[in-house]
Amino acid sequence: MNTPDYAGLERLLRERNGIDWVMVANVIDDATAYGLPGTEENAIDYIVGLHEQGKIRVGTYVHGTREGFIPWEEPIPDLPARLRAALVPTDPEDPLGPVMTVMFTFIDEAPPAA
């Protein structure tokens, strides 16, 4: 098994964020390439860690709004619980909807490239 490369995953997610907001689905999909489990729970832990470091704002994409990405109001008292609740599928026709609409954006400057 690969050694977890959190910095590598962060670099990739920052690259993605240069184009669009980063979906929870991106974290799940990209994690395995960096030696991390590609699970929803691991994605939650990773997102919470970035948030605790002051690197990201978490929110939801709302289709049809001018802004698109709507950040959740800060402070977020229990971010892990809020993420778990937001990621519960509510539409049987779209079970992947939540991992595609719960997103984050980096708010700090990128660290120097390795």
PDB file of C-alpha atoms in Angstrom, residues 8-49:
ATOM      1  CA  GLY A   8      -0.155  15.587  -3.125  1.00  0.00           C
ATOM      2  CA  LEU A   9      -3.902  15.287  -2.757  1.00  0.00           C
ATOM      3  CA  GLU A  10      -4.115  18.905  -1.646  1.00  0.00           C
ATOM      4  CA  ARG A  11      -2.102  20.035  -4.691  1.00  0.00           C
ATOM      5  CA  LEU A  12      -4.439  18.155  -7.033  1.00  0.00           C
ATOM      6  CA  LEU A  13      -7.535  19.549  -5.342  1.00  0.00           C
ATOM      7  CA  ARG A  14      -6.099  23.077  -5.556  1.00  0.00           C
ATOM      8  CA  GLU A  15      -5.560  22.521  -9.291  1.00  0.00           C
ATOM      9  CA  ARG A  16      -9.180  21.442  -9.616  1.00  0.00           C
ATOM     10  CA  ASN A  17     -10.240  24.524  -7.635  1.00  0.00           C
ATOM     11  CA  GLY A  18      -8.536  26.701 -10.229  1.00  0.00           C
ATOM     12  CA  ILE A  19     -11.239  25.553 -12.656  1.00  0.00           C
ATOM     13  CA  ASP A  20     -14.268  25.006 -10.427  1.00  0.00           C
ATOM     14  CA  TRP A  21     -15.323  24.335  -6.853  1.00  0.00           C
ATOM     15  CA  VAL A  22     -14.107  21.032  -5.401  1.00  0.00           C
ATOM     16  CA  MET A  23     -16.816  18.412  -4.912  1.00  0.00           C
ATOM     17  CA  VAL A  24     -16.773  15.782  -2.185  1.00  0.00           C
ATOM     18  CA  ALA A  25     -16.854  13.334  -5.109  1.00  0.00           C
ATOM     19  CA  ASN A  26     -13.468  14.720  -6.252  1.00  0.00           C
ATOM     20  CA  VAL A  27     -11.931  13.984  -2.856  1.00  0.00           C
ATOM     21  CA  ILE A  28     -13.344  10.449  -2.863  1.00  0.00           C
ATOM     22  CA  ASP A  29     -12.182   9.761  -6.434  1.00  0.00           C
ATOM     23  CA  ASP A  30      -8.731  11.312  -6.088  1.00  0.00           C
ATOM     24  CA  ALA A  31      -7.835   9.948  -2.642  1.00  0.00           C
ATOM     25  CA  THR A  32      -6.802   6.466  -3.774  1.00  0.00           C
ATOM     26  CA  ALA A  33      -4.136   7.867  -6.114  1.00  0.00           C
ATOM     27  CA  TYR A  34      -2.482   9.351  -3.037  1.00  0.00           C
ATOM     28  CA  GLY A  35      -2.615   6.265  -0.817  1.00  0.00           C
ATOM     29  CA  LEU A  36      -5.781   7.258   1.049  1.00  0.00           C
ATOM     30  CA  PRO A  37      -9.040   5.318   1.270  1.00  0.00           C
ATOM     31  CA  GLY A  38     -11.556   6.588  -1.276  1.00  0.00           C
ATOM     32  CA  THR A  39     -14.471   6.626   1.134  1.00  0.00           C
ATOM     33  CA  GLU A  40     -17.009   9.239   2.086  1.00  0.00           C
ATOM     34  CA  GLU A  41     -15.904   9.096   5.729  1.00  0.00           C
ATOM     35  CA  ASN A  42     -12.263   9.667   4.794  1.00  0.00           C
ATOM     36  CA  ALA A  43     -13.317  12.573   2.564  1.00  0.00           C
ATOM     37  CA  ILE A  44     -15.204  14.102   5.497  1.00  0.00           C
ATOM     38  CA  ASP A  45     -12.151  13.760   7.753  1.00  0.00           C
ATOM     39  CA  TYR A  46      -9.915  15.311   5.090  1.00  0.00           C
ATOM     40  CA  ILE A  47     -12.291  18.226   4.455  1.00  0.00           C
ATOM     41  CA  VAL A  48     -12.645  18.870   8.192  1.00  0.00           C
ATOM     42  CA  GLY A  49      -8.847  18.941   8.496  1.00  0.00           C
TER      43      GLY A  49
END
